Amino acid sequence: MAAANEPEVIRDKAAMRAWSRRRRAEGKAVALVPTMGFLHDGHLSLISAAAAASAGPVAVVVSIYVNPSQFAPTEDLATYPSDLAGDLRKLSATGAVTAVFCPLDLYFRGSAGRPTGASAGAVSCLEDAGGSGHESWIRVERLEKGLCGSSRPVFFRGVATVVAKLFNIVEPDIAVFGKKDYQQWRIICRMVRDLDFAIEIIGSEIVREADGLAMSSRNVHLSHEEREKALSISRSLVNARTAALNGNNHSQQIKHQIVQTLTEAGGQVDYVEIVDQESLVRVEKIDRPVVICVAAWFGKVRLIDNIEIQTAS
Ligand code: AMP
């Protein structure tokens, strides 16, 4: 039994579902905050948003699960940072989290693609699946293409599938996602709409370090020098928004300026795109609410960031 303000740690899917149903029977809304752990203030802001999301009493569940299905074999699953003990301390300190869901077995890659090393334990309890991998997927077909989907083609099917599983297990009334992962947030909104999940999705604003760098679990892998260079991302986004608000509505010009700033700083640009906030369709002219999305490598770390522009000129 957890002490007052100590979140209850739940690992089992059936126990999680039963816990949620009990909270609902007590008249509480259940709000879910999905994360991959190694928590920072950006994650904690989602908890505040979850706690504030309902006029009545809310039970906030934070899930911590490094989802292997969203990583391609060449990506950084094995080195993704984790610190469960630290995460639990931070969650307790908020006083706002009632349960932490740490499932072991939401996805099984199959013996052919099974990761080795530190990440292998995360899937081992599904060994009795007979070596055959997970074969049911949710695809949000148009939105998953473009932006991060271009260089990470299996990423969003992994995200959508595991988030759908979390929704089925936790059965939340509310779920909170950060706009830091803008495309992910829009994909989840679309999935909820298309598949009739009775869940309110909240998009929460990006939390930044004092110098502008968007908080990310991966920032820990940046050297001091790379971190300095990476400040060019937020700087170029703020400058781009200023230019757009001052009347420059030519996407190509603004994109070019951002690419130049990032490249001069030593970054390797994956993409810079200016897209409609809802449809994520590329716009030639900034004549509606848009978001400028950036992905760039600094050293071995791929960072993403974005800025919304509400102008309608
Ligand atoms: P992650 O653990 O990186 O999968 O992120 C879990 C959730 O936290 C996602 O909804 C992210 O968009 C959100 N998140 C991550 N970083 C930030 C940030 N700096 N500000 C706001 N939300 C964030």
Tab-separated table of C-alpha atoms and ligand atoms in Angstrom:
chain	number	residue	atom	x	y	z
A	1	MET	CA	0.000	0.000	0.000
A	2	ALA	CA	1.458	3.389	-1.026
A	3	ALA	CA	1.905	6.119	1.622
A	4	ALA	CA	-0.035	9.395	1.287
A	5	ASN	CA	1.053	11.211	-1.889
A	6	GLU	CA	3.190	8.203	-2.927
A	7	PRO	CA	1.976	6.965	-6.267
A	8	GLU	CA	1.104	3.301	-6.460
A	9	VAL	CA	3.412	1.455	-8.878
A	10	ILE	CA	1.520	-0.985	-11.085
A	11	ARG	CA	3.199	-3.365	-13.526
A	12	ASP	CA	0.422	-5.725	-14.452
A	13	LYS	CA	-2.089	-4.863	-17.192
A	14	ALA	CA	-5.104	-6.440	-15.493
A	15	ALA	CA	-4.233	-4.745	-12.185
A	16	MET	CA	-3.941	-1.398	-13.995
A	17	ARG	CA	-7.351	-1.772	-15.616
A	18	ALA	CA	-8.945	-2.836	-12.318
A	19	TRP	CA	-7.308	0.137	-10.526
A	20	SER	CA	-8.685	2.562	-13.101
A	21	ARG	CA	-12.160	1.111	-12.886
A	22	ARG	CA	-12.095	1.466	-9.093
A	23	ARG	CA	-11.130	5.140	-9.383
A	24	ARG	CA	-13.960	5.668	-11.802
A	25	ALA	CA	-16.391	3.913	-9.477
A	26	GLU	CA	-15.284	6.417	-6.798
A	27	GLY	CA	-16.404	9.218	-9.114
A	28	LYS	CA	-12.934	10.277	-10.290
A	29	ALA	CA	-11.885	11.023	-13.828
A	30	VAL	CA	-8.770	9.079	-14.857
A	31	ALA	CA	-6.097	11.124	-16.654
A	32	LEU	CA	-3.184	9.370	-18.371
A	33	VAL	CA	0.239	10.872	-19.098
A	34	PRO	CA	2.219	8.473	-21.325
A	35	THR	CA	6.020	8.799	-21.108
A	36	MET	CA	9.206	6.874	-21.805
A	37	GLY	CA	10.658	7.907	-18.440
A	38	PHE	CA	13.875	9.784	-17.550
A	39	LEU	CA	11.506	12.505	-16.523
A	40	HIS	CA	12.159	16.245	-16.687
A	41	ASP	CA	10.083	19.354	-16.081
A	42	GLY	CA	8.458	19.010	-19.515
A	43	HIS	CA	6.940	15.707	-18.432
A	44	LEU	CA	5.969	17.149	-15.054
A	45	SER	CA	4.093	19.992	-16.784
A	46	LEU	CA	1.883	17.364	-18.423
A	47	ILE	CA	0.987	16.087	-14.964
A	48	SER	CA	-0.114	19.582	-13.896
A	49	ALA	CA	-2.181	19.827	-17.090
A	50	ALA	CA	-3.730	16.426	-16.358
A	51	ALA	CA	-4.571	17.382	-12.788
A	52	ALA	CA	-6.194	20.602	-13.987
A	53	ALA	CA	-8.075	19.003	-16.869
A	54	SER	CA	-11.271	18.145	-15.066
A	55	ALA	CA	-13.546	20.277	-12.910
A	56	GLY	CA	-14.069	17.304	-10.578
A	57	PRO	CA	-11.632	14.942	-8.833
A	58	VAL	CA	-8.947	13.388	-11.045
A	59	ALA	CA	-6.701	10.367	-10.590
A	60	VAL	CA	-3.525	10.931	-12.607
A	61	VAL	CA	-1.696	7.890	-14.012
A	62	VAL	CA	1.777	8.324	-15.488
A	63	SER	CA	2.957	5.465	-17.667
A	64	ILE	CA	6.660	4.784	-18.095
A	65	TYR	CA	7.472	2.502	-20.974
A	66	VAL	CA	10.312	2.692	-23.470
A	67	ASN	CA	8.424	1.461	-26.483
A	68	PRO	CA	10.673	-0.775	-28.617
A	69	SER	CA	8.198	-0.774	-31.506
A	70	GLN	CA	8.814	2.884	-32.313
A	71	PHE	CA	12.572	2.431	-32.699
A	72	ALA	CA	14.088	1.165	-35.948
A	73	PRO	CA	16.929	-1.355	-35.418
A	74	THR	CA	19.459	1.397	-36.257
A	75	GLU	CA	18.083	3.813	-33.656
A	76	ASP	CA	18.954	4.502	-30.030
A	77	LEU	CA	16.737	2.062	-28.098
A	78	ALA	CA	19.721	0.457	-26.344
A	79	THR	CA	21.068	3.816	-25.161
A	80	TYR	CA	17.767	5.507	-24.337
A	81	PRO	CA	18.306	6.928	-20.830
A	82	SER	CA	16.398	5.518	-17.885
A	83	ASP	CA	16.243	6.092	-14.131
A	84	LEU	CA	13.124	4.546	-12.663
A	85	ALA	CA	14.065	5.286	-9.043
A	86	GLY	CA	14.698	8.950	-9.894
A	87	ASP	CA	11.467	9.122	-11.873
A	88	LEU	CA	9.457	7.740	-8.953
A	89	ARG	CA	11.025	10.312	-6.606
A	90	LYS	CA	10.091	13.144	-8.989
A	91	LEU	CA	6.560	11.837	-9.396
A	92	SER	CA	6.097	11.503	-5.630
A	93	ALA	CA	7.357	15.055	-5.154
A	94	THR	CA	4.607	16.434	-7.388
A	95	GLY	CA	1.980	15.120	-4.965
A	96	ALA	CA	-0.311	14.979	-7.994
A	97	VAL	CA	0.244	11.443	-9.313
A	98	THR	CA	-1.883	8.590	-8.003
A	99	ALA	CA	-0.399	5.706	-9.974
A	100	VAL	CA	2.606	4.901	-12.129
A	101	PHE	CA	2.094	2.215	-14.733
A	102	CYS	CA	5.345	0.444	-15.678
A	103	PRO	CA	4.355	-2.392	-17.996
A	104	LEU	CA	6.976	-4.904	-19.114
A	105	ASP	CA	5.356	-6.476	-22.087
A	106	LEU	CA	3.318	-4.207	-24.352
A	107	TYR	CA	5.116	-5.224	-27.511
A	108	PHE	CA	7.213	-8.147	-28.728
A	109	ARG	CA	9.554	-7.542	-31.654
A	110	GLY	CA	9.883	-11.265	-32.510
A	111	SER	CA	13.036	-13.324	-32.323
A	112	ALA	CA	14.353	-12.061	-35.677
A	113	GLY	CA	14.434	-8.458	-34.560
A	114	ARG	CA	14.932	-8.959	-30.846
A	115	PRO	CA	17.249	-6.331	-29.386
A	116	THR	CA	20.225	-7.431	-27.338
A	117	GLY	CA	21.796	-5.829	-24.286
A	118	ALA	CA	20.047	-3.568	-21.818
A	119	SER	CA	16.797	-3.331	-23.741
A	120	ALA	CA	16.334	-7.091	-24.189
A	121	GLY	CA	14.829	-7.584	-20.732
A	122	ALA	CA	11.948	-5.295	-21.600
A	123	VAL	CA	10.486	-7.838	-24.010
A	124	SER	CA	11.663	-11.124	-22.560
A	125	CYS	CA	8.454	-11.918	-20.732
A	126	LEU	CA	6.709	-12.445	-24.053
A	127	GLU	CA	9.167	-15.125	-25.142
A	128	ASP	CA	6.309	-17.594	-24.924
A	129	ALA	CA	4.716	-15.849	-27.899
A	130	GLY	CA	6.671	-18.516	-29.757
A	131	GLY	CA	9.192	-16.217	-31.416
A	132	SER	CA	6.637	-14.608	-33.694
A	133	GLY	CA	6.501	-10.825	-33.336
A	134	HIS	CA	3.650	-8.446	-32.787
A	135	GLU	CA	1.578	-8.289	-35.968
A	136	SER	CA	-1.337	-5.900	-35.313
A	137	TRP	CA	-0.645	-2.250	-35.983
A	138	ILE	CA	-2.436	1.064	-36.009
A	139	ARG	CA	-1.456	3.313	-38.891
A	140	VAL	CA	-2.614	6.886	-39.196
A	141	GLU	CA	-1.870	6.743	-42.848
A	142	ARG	CA	-1.461	10.302	-44.085
A	143	LEU	CA	-0.326	12.062	-40.925
A	144	GLU	CA	2.373	9.479	-40.198
A	145	LYS	CA	4.146	10.386	-43.434
A	146	GLY	CA	6.299	13.486	-43.725
A	147	LEU	CA	8.158	15.370	-40.973
A	148	CYS	CA	9.595	12.736	-38.582
A	149	GLY	CA	7.856	9.964	-40.545
A	150	SER	CA	10.177	10.499	-43.526
A	151	SER	CA	13.361	9.576	-41.704
A	152	ARG	CA	11.666	7.321	-39.110
A	153	PRO	CA	9.242	5.244	-41.200
A	154	VAL	CA	8.211	2.789	-38.434
A	155	PHE	CA	8.075	5.379	-35.676
A	156	PHE	CA	4.452	6.463	-35.677
A	157	ARG	CA	2.891	3.053	-36.183
A	158	GLY	CA	4.805	2.019	-33.062
A	159	VAL	CA	3.650	5.097	-31.160
A	160	ALA	CA	0.002	4.835	-32.235
A	161	THR	CA	-0.182	1.109	-31.529
A	162	VAL	CA	1.302	1.316	-28.064
A	163	VAL	CA	-0.701	4.411	-27.134
A	164	ALA	CA	-3.865	2.572	-28.250
A	165	LYS	CA	-2.843	-0.331	-26.025
A	166	LEU	CA	-2.295	2.042	-23.104
A	167	PHE	CA	-5.735	3.519	-23.752
A	168	ASN	CA	-7.292	0.042	-23.727
A	169	ILE	CA	-5.516	-0.932	-20.511
A	170	VAL	CA	-5.844	2.301	-18.526
A	171	GLU	CA	-9.203	3.327	-20.002
A	172	PRO	CA	-8.553	7.015	-19.262
A	173	ASP	CA	-11.084	9.824	-19.627
A	174	ILE	CA	-8.288	12.277	-20.443
A	175	ALA	CA	-4.804	11.844	-21.908
A	176	VAL	CA	-2.132	14.538	-22.095
A	177	PHE	CA	0.572	14.829	-24.759
A	178	GLY	CA	3.269	17.459	-25.231
A	179	LYS	CA	3.285	19.712	-28.270
A	180	LYS	CA	7.044	19.174	-28.239
A	181	ASP	CA	6.167	16.071	-30.295
A	182	TYR	CA	3.726	17.988	-32.462
A	183	GLN	CA	3.181	15.358	-35.146
A	184	GLN	CA	2.712	12.676	-32.479
A	185	TRP	CA	0.069	14.801	-30.721
A	186	ARG	CA	-1.826	15.363	-33.969
A	187	ILE	CA	-1.611	11.658	-34.859
A	188	ILE	CA	-3.041	10.647	-31.478
A	189	CYS	CA	-5.880	13.199	-31.863
A	190	ARG	CA	-6.656	11.714	-35.259
A	191	MET	CA	-6.516	8.122	-34.025
A	192	VAL	CA	-8.885	8.951	-31.165
A	193	ARG	CA	-11.299	10.570	-33.593
A	194	ASP	CA	-11.097	7.860	-36.244
A	195	LEU	CA	-11.343	4.920	-33.836
A	196	ASP	CA	-13.919	6.444	-31.447
A	197	PHE	CA	-11.860	6.328	-28.286
A	198	ALA	CA	-13.948	8.213	-25.706
A	199	ILE	CA	-10.912	10.125	-24.480
A	200	GLU	CA	-10.255	13.865	-24.349
A	201	ILE	CA	-6.773	14.585	-25.701
A	202	ILE	CA	-4.975	17.610	-24.309
A	203	GLY	CA	-1.957	19.140	-26.069
A	204	SER	CA	0.376	20.808	-23.590
A	205	GLU	CA	2.858	23.597	-24.348
A	206	ILE	CA	6.599	22.980	-24.783
A	207	VAL	CA	8.705	23.465	-21.664
A	208	ARG	CA	12.159	24.910	-22.314
A	209	GLU	CA	15.375	25.369	-20.383
A	210	ALA	CA	16.091	28.981	-19.384
A	211	ASP	CA	18.275	29.379	-22.500
A	212	GLY	CA	15.526	28.174	-24.844
A	213	LEU	CA	16.516	24.543	-25.463
A	214	ALA	CA	13.390	22.392	-25.507
A	215	MET	CA	13.584	19.881	-22.655
A	216	SER	CA	14.136	16.319	-23.824
A	217	SER	CA	15.340	13.115	-22.194
A	218	ARG	CA	17.924	12.890	-24.990
A	219	ASN	CA	19.558	16.239	-24.027
A	220	VAL	CA	21.615	14.288	-21.477
A	221	HIS	CA	23.606	12.837	-24.400
A	222	LEU	CA	24.687	16.291	-25.654
A	223	SER	CA	28.210	17.429	-24.856
A	224	HIS	CA	28.549	20.959	-23.482
A	225	GLU	CA	29.644	22.162	-26.914
A	226	GLU	CA	26.851	20.367	-28.769
A	227	ARG	CA	24.329	21.758	-26.332
A	228	GLU	CA	25.549	25.310	-27.055
A	229	LYS	CA	25.260	24.683	-30.788
A	230	ALA	CA	21.796	23.175	-30.351
A	231	LEU	CA	20.534	26.512	-29.011
A	232	SER	CA	20.475	27.533	-32.678
A	233	ILE	CA	17.241	25.533	-32.989
A	234	SER	CA	15.110	27.591	-30.624
A	235	ARG	CA	16.887	30.794	-31.669
A	236	SER	CA	16.141	30.215	-35.352
A	237	LEU	CA	12.520	29.309	-34.597
A	238	VAL	CA	11.941	32.470	-32.563
A	239	ASN	CA	13.558	34.584	-35.303
A	240	ALA	CA	11.383	32.868	-37.913
A	241	ARG	CA	8.244	33.613	-35.976
A	242	THR	CA	9.281	37.257	-35.596
A	243	ALA	CA	9.873	37.475	-39.351
A	244	ALA	CA	6.466	35.921	-40.085
A	245	LEU	CA	4.681	38.201	-37.626
A	246	ASN	CA	6.440	41.158	-39.276
A	247	GLY	CA	4.905	40.223	-42.603
A	248	ASN	CA	7.281	37.765	-44.294
A	249	ASN	CA	4.875	35.043	-45.328
A	250	HIS	CA	7.167	33.190	-47.757
A	251	SER	CA	7.757	29.730	-46.340
A	252	GLN	CA	10.747	29.005	-48.569
A	253	GLN	CA	12.595	32.127	-47.428
A	254	ILE	CA	11.921	31.434	-43.785
A	255	LYS	CA	12.878	27.769	-44.086
A	256	HIS	CA	16.074	28.698	-45.891
A	257	GLN	CA	17.015	31.072	-43.076
A	258	ILE	CA	16.494	28.364	-40.448
A	259	VAL	CA	18.495	25.768	-42.397
A	260	GLN	CA	21.317	28.260	-42.767
A	261	THR	CA	21.367	29.107	-39.050
A	262	LEU	CA	21.372	25.438	-38.016
A	263	THR	CA	24.039	24.488	-40.530
A	264	GLU	CA	26.291	27.393	-39.579
A	265	ALA	CA	25.995	26.297	-35.954
A	266	GLY	CA	27.285	22.843	-36.909
A	267	GLY	CA	23.960	20.997	-36.954
A	268	GLN	CA	22.936	18.497	-39.577
A	269	VAL	CA	19.399	19.269	-40.663
A	270	ASP	CA	16.960	16.363	-41.018
A	271	TYR	CA	14.063	18.624	-41.979
A	272	VAL	CA	12.653	22.116	-41.613
A	273	GLU	CA	8.993	22.339	-42.604
A	274	ILE	CA	6.229	24.908	-42.289
A	275	VAL	CA	2.890	23.121	-42.117
A	276	ASP	CA	-0.760	23.737	-41.352
A	277	GLN	CA	-1.307	23.213	-37.608
A	278	GLU	CA	-4.141	20.694	-38.034
A	279	SER	CA	-3.490	18.846	-41.278
A	280	LEU	CA	0.320	19.118	-41.140
A	281	VAL	CA	0.214	19.825	-44.879
A	282	ARG	CA	3.106	21.958	-46.110
A	283	VAL	CA	2.191	25.590	-46.855
A	284	GLU	CA	3.879	27.832	-49.402
A	285	LYS	CA	2.457	30.992	-47.815
A	286	ILE	CA	2.017	31.617	-44.123
A	287	ASP	CA	-1.623	32.670	-44.407
A	288	ARG	CA	-3.205	30.456	-41.725
A	289	PRO	CA	-2.189	29.020	-38.329
A	290	VAL	CA	1.033	27.134	-39.006
A	291	VAL	CA	3.715	25.357	-37.074
A	292	ILE	CA	7.379	25.380	-38.042
A	293	CYS	CA	8.856	21.962	-37.284
A	294	VAL	CA	12.550	21.191	-37.122
A	295	ALA	CA	14.620	18.041	-36.664
A	296	ALA	CA	18.388	18.276	-36.616
A	297	TRP	CA	21.356	16.278	-35.429
A	298	PHE	CA	23.940	17.717	-33.088
A	299	GLY	CA	26.649	15.078	-32.767
A	300	LYS	CA	24.889	11.745	-32.266
A	301	VAL	CA	21.718	13.327	-30.890
A	302	ARG	CA	18.675	14.000	-33.030
A	303	LEU	CA	16.623	16.867	-31.595
A	304	ILE	CA	13.165	18.052	-32.587
A	305	ASP	CA	11.468	21.335	-31.829
A	306	ASN	CA	8.707	23.521	-33.220
A	307	ILE	CA	6.970	26.859	-32.889
A	308	GLU	CA	3.352	27.729	-33.613
A	309	ILE	CA	2.453	30.887	-35.516
A	310	GLN	CA	-1.122	32.073	-35.336
A	311	THR	CA	-0.821	34.797	-37.974
A	312	ALA	CA	-3.453	35.010	-40.723
A	313	SER	CA	-2.128	37.614	-43.143
B	1	AMP	P1	8.753	11.057	-24.033
B	1	AMP	O1	9.072	10.533	-22.679
B	1	AMP	O2	9.861	11.805	-24.684
B	1	AMP	O3	8.112	10.021	-24.927
B	1	AMP	O4	7.633	12.158	-23.819
B	1	AMP	C1	6.461	11.864	-23.131
B	1	AMP	C2	5.522	13.020	-23.282
B	1	AMP	O5	6.143	14.187	-22.759
B	1	AMP	C3	5.160	13.322	-24.738
B	1	AMP	O6	3.789	13.670	-24.822
B	1	AMP	C4	6.053	14.487	-25.059
B	1	AMP	O7	5.550	15.323	-26.085
B	1	AMP	C5	6.073	15.223	-23.733
B	1	AMP	N1	7.240	16.090	-23.633
B	1	AMP	C6	8.545	15.746	-23.808
B	1	AMP	N2	9.328	16.826	-23.696
B	1	AMP	C7	8.516	17.882	-23.462
B	1	AMP	C8	8.725	19.276	-23.272
B	1	AMP	N3	9.939	19.820	-23.298
B	1	AMP	N4	7.635	20.053	-23.045
B	1	AMP	C9	6.386	19.531	-23.025
B	1	AMP	N5	6.133	18.227	-23.201
B	1	AMP	C10	7.174	17.402	-23.412
